[in-house]
Coordinates of C-alpha atoms in Angstrom, one line a residue:
M1 CA -19.2 -46.9 -26.2
S2 CA -16.8 -47.9 -23.1
R3 CA -13.7 -45.7 -24.6
Y4 CA -16.4 -42.9 -25.1
R5 CA -17.5 -42.8 -21.6
L6 CA -14.0 -43.2 -20.2
R7 CA -12.6 -40.2 -22.4
M8 CA -15.9 -38.0 -20.8
D9 CA -15.4 -39.4 -17.1
L10 CA -11.5 -37.9 -17.8
Q11 CA -12.9 -34.8 -19.1
L12 CA -15.1 -34.4 -16.0
F13 CA -12.4 -35.2 -13.5
A14 CA -9.9 -32.9 -15.1
G15 CA -12.4 -30.1 -14.7
E16 CA -13.4 -30.5 -10.9
K17 CA -11.9 -28.2 -8.7
T18 CA -9.7 -30.3 -6.5
E19 CA -6.3 -29.2 -6.6
K20 CA -5.1 -26.4 -4.2
A21 CA -4.7 -22.8 -5.7
T22 CA -1.4 -21.8 -6.8
S23 CA 0.4 -18.9 -5.4
K24 CA -0.3 -16.8 -8.2
K25 CA -4.2 -17.7 -8.0
R26 CA -3.9 -16.5 -4.3
Q27 CA -2.1 -13.5 -5.0
D28 CA -4.8 -12.3 -7.6
S29 CA -7.4 -13.2 -5.3
R30 CA -5.9 -10.9 -2.6
Q31 CA -5.3 -8.0 -5.1
K32 CA -8.9 -8.2 -5.7
G33 CA -9.6 -7.8 -2.0
Q34 CA -10.7 -11.4 -1.6
V35 CA -9.5 -12.9 1.4
A36 CA -10.3 -14.9 4.4
K37 CA -11.8 -12.5 7.4
S38 CA -14.3 -12.3 9.6
P39 CA -16.2 -9.0 10.7
E40 CA -17.3 -10.3 13.6
I41 CA -13.9 -10.6 15.1
A42 CA -13.4 -6.9 14.9
S43 CA -16.7 -6.0 16.1
S44 CA -16.8 -8.2 19.2
L45 CA -13.5 -7.1 20.0
I46 CA -14.1 -3.3 19.7
L47 CA -17.3 -4.1 21.9
L48 CA -15.5 -6.0 24.8
A49 CA -12.8 -3.2 24.4
G50 CA -15.4 -0.4 24.9
I51 CA -16.7 -2.3 27.9
C52 CA -13.0 -2.4 29.9
C53 CA -12.4 1.5 29.0
L54 CA -15.7 2.0 30.4
I55 CA -14.5 0.2 33.7
M56 CA -11.1 1.7 33.6
L57 CA -12.0 5.2 32.6
G58 CA -15.4 5.4 34.3
P59 CA -14.6 7.2 37.6
F60 CA -12.5 10.4 35.1
M61 CA -15.5 10.1 32.5
Q62 CA -17.9 10.8 35.5
K63 CA -15.6 14.0 36.8
Q64 CA -15.2 15.4 33.6
I65 CA -18.9 15.1 32.8
M66 CA -20.2 16.4 36.4
T67 CA -17.0 19.1 36.0
L68 CA -18.9 20.1 32.5
F69 CA -22.5 20.3 33.7
S70 CA -21.7 22.1 36.8
D71 CA -19.6 24.9 34.9
V72 CA -23.0 25.3 33.3
L73 CA -25.3 25.9 36.1
L74 CA -22.4 27.6 38.6
H75 CA -20.6 30.1 36.1
R76 CA -22.7 30.3 32.8
L77 CA -25.8 31.3 34.0
N78 CA -25.1 34.9 34.3
M79 CA -23.1 34.9 31.0
E80 CA -24.4 37.6 28.4
V81 CA -26.0 35.9 25.5
T82 CA -24.6 37.0 22.2
A83 CA -23.3 34.7 19.1
E84 CA -20.1 34.9 19.7
N85 CA -20.2 34.0 23.3
T86 CA -22.6 31.1 22.3
L87 CA -20.4 29.5 20.1
K88 CA -17.3 29.8 21.9
L89 CA -19.3 28.2 24.5
L90 CA -20.2 25.4 22.2
G91 CA -16.6 25.4 21.1
S92 CA -15.5 24.8 24.7
F93 CA -17.9 22.2 25.2
V94 CA -17.0 20.3 22.0
I95 CA -13.9 20.3 23.0
Q96 CA -13.8 18.9 26.5
I97 CA -16.6 15.8 25.1
L98 CA -14.0 15.0 22.8
L99 CA -11.0 14.4 25.1
V100 CA -13.4 12.6 27.4
L101 CA -14.3 10.4 24.4
A102 CA -10.5 10.3 23.0
P103 CA -9.6 7.3 24.9
I104 CA -12.3 4.9 23.5
F105 CA -12.0 6.2 20.1
A106 CA -8.3 5.6 20.1
V107 CA -8.9 1.9 21.5
V108 CA -11.8 1.2 19.1
I109 CA -9.6 2.4 16.2
L110 CA -6.3 0.0 17.3
I111 CA -8.4 -2.9 18.0
A112 CA -10.3 -2.4 14.5
F113 CA -7.1 -2.0 12.6
G114 CA -5.1 -4.8 14.7
S115 CA -7.7 -7.1 14.3
N116 CA -8.0 -7.0 10.4
Y117 CA -4.3 -7.1 10.5
V118 CA -4.2 -10.4 12.6
Q119 CA -6.3 -11.8 10.1
I120 CA -5.2 -10.9 6.5
G121 CA -1.7 -8.5 7.0
W122 CA -1.5 -5.4 5.4
L123 CA -3.9 -5.0 2.4
F124 CA -4.6 -1.8 0.3
T125 CA -7.2 -2.3 -2.6
L126 CA -9.7 -0.5 -4.1
E127 CA -11.0 -3.3 -6.3
P128 CA -14.0 -4.0 -3.9
I129 CA -15.7 -0.7 -3.8
R130 CA -15.4 -0.6 -7.7
P131 CA -18.8 -0.5 -9.0
K132 CA -19.8 -3.8 -10.7
F133 CA -23.0 -3.7 -12.8
N134 CA -23.5 -7.4 -13.2
K135 CA -24.8 -7.2 -9.8
L136 CA -28.0 -5.6 -10.7
N137 CA -28.9 -8.5 -12.8
P138 CA -31.9 -9.7 -10.7
L139 CA -31.8 -13.5 -11.5
S140 CA -27.9 -13.3 -10.2
G141 CA -29.7 -11.0 -7.1
A142 CA -32.1 -14.0 -6.6
K143 CA -29.7 -16.6 -6.6
N144 CA -27.6 -14.6 -3.9
L145 CA -30.3 -14.3 -2.1
F146 CA -31.8 -18.1 -2.0
G147 CA -28.2 -19.6 -2.1
L148 CA -26.3 -21.7 0.1
R149 CA -24.1 -18.8 1.5
S150 CA -27.5 -16.7 2.3
L151 CA -28.8 -19.5 4.6
V152 CA -25.7 -20.2 6.2
E153 CA -25.5 -16.2 6.9
F154 CA -29.1 -16.6 8.2
S155 CA -28.1 -19.5 10.5
K156 CA -25.0 -17.7 12.0
S157 CA -27.5 -14.5 12.7
M158 CA -29.9 -17.0 14.4
L159 CA -27.3 -18.9 16.3
K160 CA -26.0 -15.4 17.7
L161 CA -29.8 -14.1 18.7
L162 CA -30.5 -17.0 20.4
T163 CA -26.9 -17.6 22.2
V164 CA -27.3 -13.7 23.3
G165 CA -30.8 -13.9 24.4
L166 CA -30.1 -16.9 26.2
I167 CA -27.5 -15.1 27.9
V168 CA -29.2 -12.1 28.8
Y169 CA -32.2 -14.1 30.0
T170 CA -29.8 -16.1 32.5
I171 CA -28.2 -12.8 33.8
L172 CA -31.5 -11.0 34.0
W173 CA -33.2 -14.2 36.3
S174 CA -30.2 -14.5 38.3
E175 CA -31.1 -11.0 39.3
R176 CA -34.7 -11.1 39.9
S177 CA -34.0 -10.7 43.8
N178 CA -32.6 -7.4 43.1
F179 CA -35.0 -6.4 41.0
L180 CA -37.6 -6.6 43.7
K181 CA -35.2 -4.3 45.5
L182 CA -35.1 -1.3 43.5
A183 CA -38.2 0.4 44.6
N184 CA -36.7 0.8 48.3
M185 CA -33.1 1.6 47.1
P186 CA -31.8 5.4 46.7
V187 CA -31.9 6.7 43.0
Q188 CA -27.6 6.4 43.4
D189 CA -28.2 2.9 44.4
I190 CA -30.3 2.2 41.4
F191 CA -27.9 3.8 39.0
S192 CA -24.8 1.8 40.5
F193 CA -27.1 -1.3 40.2
V194 CA -27.8 -0.9 36.7
G195 CA -24.7 0.2 35.5
N196 CA -23.0 -2.6 37.2
L197 CA -25.7 -5.1 35.3
T198 CA -24.7 -3.5 32.2
I199 CA -21.3 -4.0 32.2
K200 CA -22.0 -7.4 33.2
L201 CA -23.9 -7.7 30.2
G202 CA -21.8 -6.4 28.1
I203 CA -18.9 -8.7 28.9
F204 CA -20.4 -11.9 28.8
V205 CA -22.3 -10.8 25.5
A206 CA -18.9 -9.7 24.2
S207 CA -16.9 -12.8 25.3
L208 CA -19.7 -15.1 23.6
L209 CA -19.9 -13.4 20.2
F210 CA -15.8 -13.4 20.1
V211 CA -16.1 -17.1 20.3
L212 CA -18.7 -17.3 17.7
A213 CA -16.5 -15.3 15.7
I214 CA -14.0 -17.5 15.9
G215 CA -16.1 -20.2 14.5
D216 CA -17.2 -17.9 11.9
Y217 CA -13.4 -17.0 10.9
M218 CA -12.5 -20.8 10.6
Y219 CA -15.9 -21.2 8.2
Q220 CA -14.7 -18.2 6.3
K221 CA -11.3 -19.6 5.8
Y222 CA -12.7 -22.9 4.5
E223 CA -14.9 -21.8 2.2
Y224 CA -12.2 -19.3 1.0
E225 CA -9.6 -21.7 0.4
K226 CA -12.4 -24.2 -1.2
N227 CA -13.6 -21.3 -3.5
L228 CA -9.8 -21.0 -4.7
R229 CA -9.6 -24.5 -5.7
M230 CA -8.5 -24.8 -9.3
S231 CA -9.0 -27.7 -11.4
K232 CA -6.1 -29.7 -13.2
Q233 CA -7.0 -27.8 -16.7
D234 CA -6.7 -24.2 -14.9
I235 CA -3.3 -25.0 -13.4
K236 CA -2.2 -25.9 -16.9
D237 CA -3.7 -22.8 -18.6
E238 CA -1.9 -20.8 -15.8
F239 CA 1.6 -22.2 -16.5
K240 CA 0.9 -21.8 -20.1
N241 CA 0.0 -18.2 -19.7
Q242 CA 3.4 -17.8 -17.4
E243 CA 5.4 -19.6 -19.1
G244 CA 4.0 -19.7 -22.8
D245 CA 2.8 -22.2 -24.7
P246 CA 4.8 -25.1 -25.0
L247 CA 4.1 -25.6 -28.7
I248 CA 4.7 -22.0 -29.6
K249 CA 8.2 -22.3 -27.3
G250 CA 9.1 -25.3 -29.2
K251 CA 8.9 -23.6 -32.4
I252 CA 10.7 -20.8 -31.1
K253 CA 13.7 -23.2 -30.4
E254 CA 13.1 -25.0 -33.6
R255 CA 13.5 -21.4 -35.4
Q256 CA 16.3 -20.6 -33.6
R257 CA 18.1 -24.0 -34.3
R258 CA 17.6 -23.4 -37.8
L259 CA 18.9 -19.8 -37.7
A260 CA 22.2 -21.3 -35.6
L261 CA 22.1 -23.9 -38.2
M262 CA 22.6 -21.7 -41.2
R263 CA 25.3 -19.2 -39.4
M264 CA 27.4 -22.1 -38.7
M265 CA 27.1 -23.5 -42.6
Q266 CA 27.8 -19.8 -43.4
E267 CA 31.2 -20.1 -41.7
V268 CA 32.6 -23.1 -43.1
P269 CA 33.7 -21.8 -46.4
K270 CA 36.2 -19.8 -43.8
A271 CA 37.2 -22.6 -42.7
D272 CA 41.1 -23.9 -42.9
V273 CA 40.3 -27.4 -43.0
V274 CA 37.3 -30.0 -42.2
I275 CA 38.5 -33.1 -40.3
T276 CA 36.2 -36.1 -40.9
N277 CA 35.4 -39.8 -39.6
P278 CA 35.0 -39.8 -42.7
T279 CA 30.9 -40.1 -43.1
H280 CA 30.1 -40.0 -39.2
F281 CA 31.7 -36.9 -38.2
A282 CA 33.0 -33.5 -39.5
V283 CA 34.9 -30.6 -38.2
A284 CA 35.6 -27.4 -39.5
L285 CA 38.7 -25.5 -38.0
K286 CA 39.8 -22.2 -38.5
Y287 CA 42.7 -20.3 -37.2
D288 CA 44.2 -17.0 -37.5
A289 CA 47.2 -16.1 -35.6
S290 CA 46.6 -12.2 -35.5
K291 CA 43.0 -12.7 -34.0
M292 CA 43.1 -15.8 -32.1
D293 CA 45.7 -17.7 -29.6
A294 CA 44.3 -21.4 -30.8
P295 CA 42.5 -23.0 -33.8
T296 CA 39.2 -22.7 -33.4
V297 CA 35.9 -24.8 -34.3
I298 CA 33.6 -23.1 -36.2
A299 CA 31.4 -25.7 -37.0
K300 CA 30.8 -29.5 -36.5
G301 CA 28.3 -32.1 -37.3
Q302 CA 27.0 -35.8 -37.4
D303 CA 25.8 -37.8 -40.3
Y304 CA 23.4 -35.5 -42.5
L305 CA 24.9 -32.6 -41.1
A306 CA 28.4 -33.7 -41.6
L307 CA 27.4 -34.9 -45.2
R308 CA 26.6 -31.1 -45.6
I309 CA 29.6 -29.7 -43.8
R310 CA 31.8 -31.6 -46.7
E311 CA 29.6 -30.7 -49.3
I312 CA 29.9 -27.1 -48.5
A313 CA 33.7 -27.4 -47.9
K314 CA 34.0 -29.2 -51.3
Q315 CA 32.0 -26.5 -53.1
N316 CA 34.1 -23.8 -51.6
D317 CA 37.6 -25.7 -51.9
V318 CA 38.4 -26.2 -48.5
I319 CA 40.7 -29.0 -47.7
T320 CA 39.0 -32.0 -46.1
M321 CA 41.2 -34.6 -44.3
E322 CA 40.1 -37.8 -42.8
N323 CA 41.4 -38.5 -39.1
K324 CA 39.3 -40.7 -37.1
P325 CA 40.4 -40.1 -33.6
L326 CA 40.7 -36.4 -33.9
A327 CA 37.6 -36.0 -35.5
R328 CA 35.4 -38.0 -32.7
A329 CA 37.6 -35.8 -30.1
L330 CA 36.8 -32.6 -31.4
Y331 CA 32.9 -33.1 -32.1
E332 CA 33.0 -34.8 -28.1
R333 CA 35.2 -32.4 -26.3
T334 CA 34.4 -28.6 -28.2
D335 CA 31.4 -26.8 -29.0
I336 CA 31.2 -24.2 -31.8
G337 CA 33.5 -20.8 -31.2
E338 CA 35.7 -22.9 -28.5
S339 CA 39.4 -23.4 -29.0
V340 CA 41.0 -26.7 -29.7
P341 CA 41.8 -28.4 -26.2
G342 CA 45.6 -28.1 -25.3
D343 CA 46.2 -32.0 -25.2
L344 CA 45.0 -31.8 -29.1
F345 CA 47.4 -28.9 -30.0
Q346 CA 50.0 -31.2 -31.7
T347 CA 47.7 -33.0 -33.6
V348 CA 46.0 -30.2 -34.9
A349 CA 49.4 -28.2 -35.6
E350 CA 50.4 -30.8 -37.9
V351 CA 47.3 -31.2 -39.7
L352 CA 47.4 -27.6 -40.1
A353 CA 50.8 -27.3 -41.0
Y354 CA 49.8 -29.9 -43.6
V355 CA 47.2 -28.0 -45.0
Y356 CA 49.3 -24.7 -45.5
R357 CA 51.8 -26.3 -47.3
L358 CA 49.2 -27.3 -49.6
K359 CA 48.1 -23.8 -50.0
G360 CA 51.7 -22.5 -50.2
R361 CA 51.5 -20.7 -47.0
R362 CA 53.6 -20.8 -44.2

């Protein structure tokens, strides 16, 4: 019973997502558009940048708007009203309004791209907008509606609402005495007071939202890393998919070894001599002066493999010679297809000369 419980505990532990995500898991998640970012950072910076643009470009925009309206009253009242003139006038007005708003549009676009690039870098993928019909399932929708993430998002929204409301109330309460004076102020001063108050509220609210957005980004980063965690079994499965199943790789290597062994055994009948230990080692040598600079090892083996080499050599009338030091040196210092080391040339040459005399060759 205790062994069974221990086995179950090990399986549960192996299935727990306690390991950090691998680089491949992060890359796959990024390709799907799953990244850690907070849209609140972009929205708060856009609001703050828009207010700053209004502060810096306010006089210019006021002058352009006044010129636009005064042009209608001063020069367009006696204009002949035709379809062509009206369209031309509207086109001129549209161009002038776009020129007035162009700096704000440019700053907003720049801030939007810049804030996202700082958070996630350059990323272009169509995966997030691909239709997913499993989201139409009402059960999964209900889980998302009443899940922990929904509760966190609701808490963040309430926190923003309360903090913004508190700031607005505090600023308006501090200006309560000036509100009472508006009844006795000229219209121009009233507009100036309202404009300054609006800009003041915008700067404070945007700054507070940016601070909250930093906290939201840290939470999104934590949630992203938590969702990316992998279990030990996940890492093993990923390794298998990347490198291949070790069992299959082992079978492939075993088959390759068998094929190499078969090819080596097929070369034994072509050998000039087989040098033995006599039972532990066997090395087959071949020398062709027209193709080789030195005698070459075409087969070698130890124990059972050495016995097979000797049997094949005997079946094909290949001369076998016993030379314990030479057999051990050739086995340890050369691989199949390599030439005999230089310091063994003399010994191997004597062996081949003896073999050639036995075969009647020069």
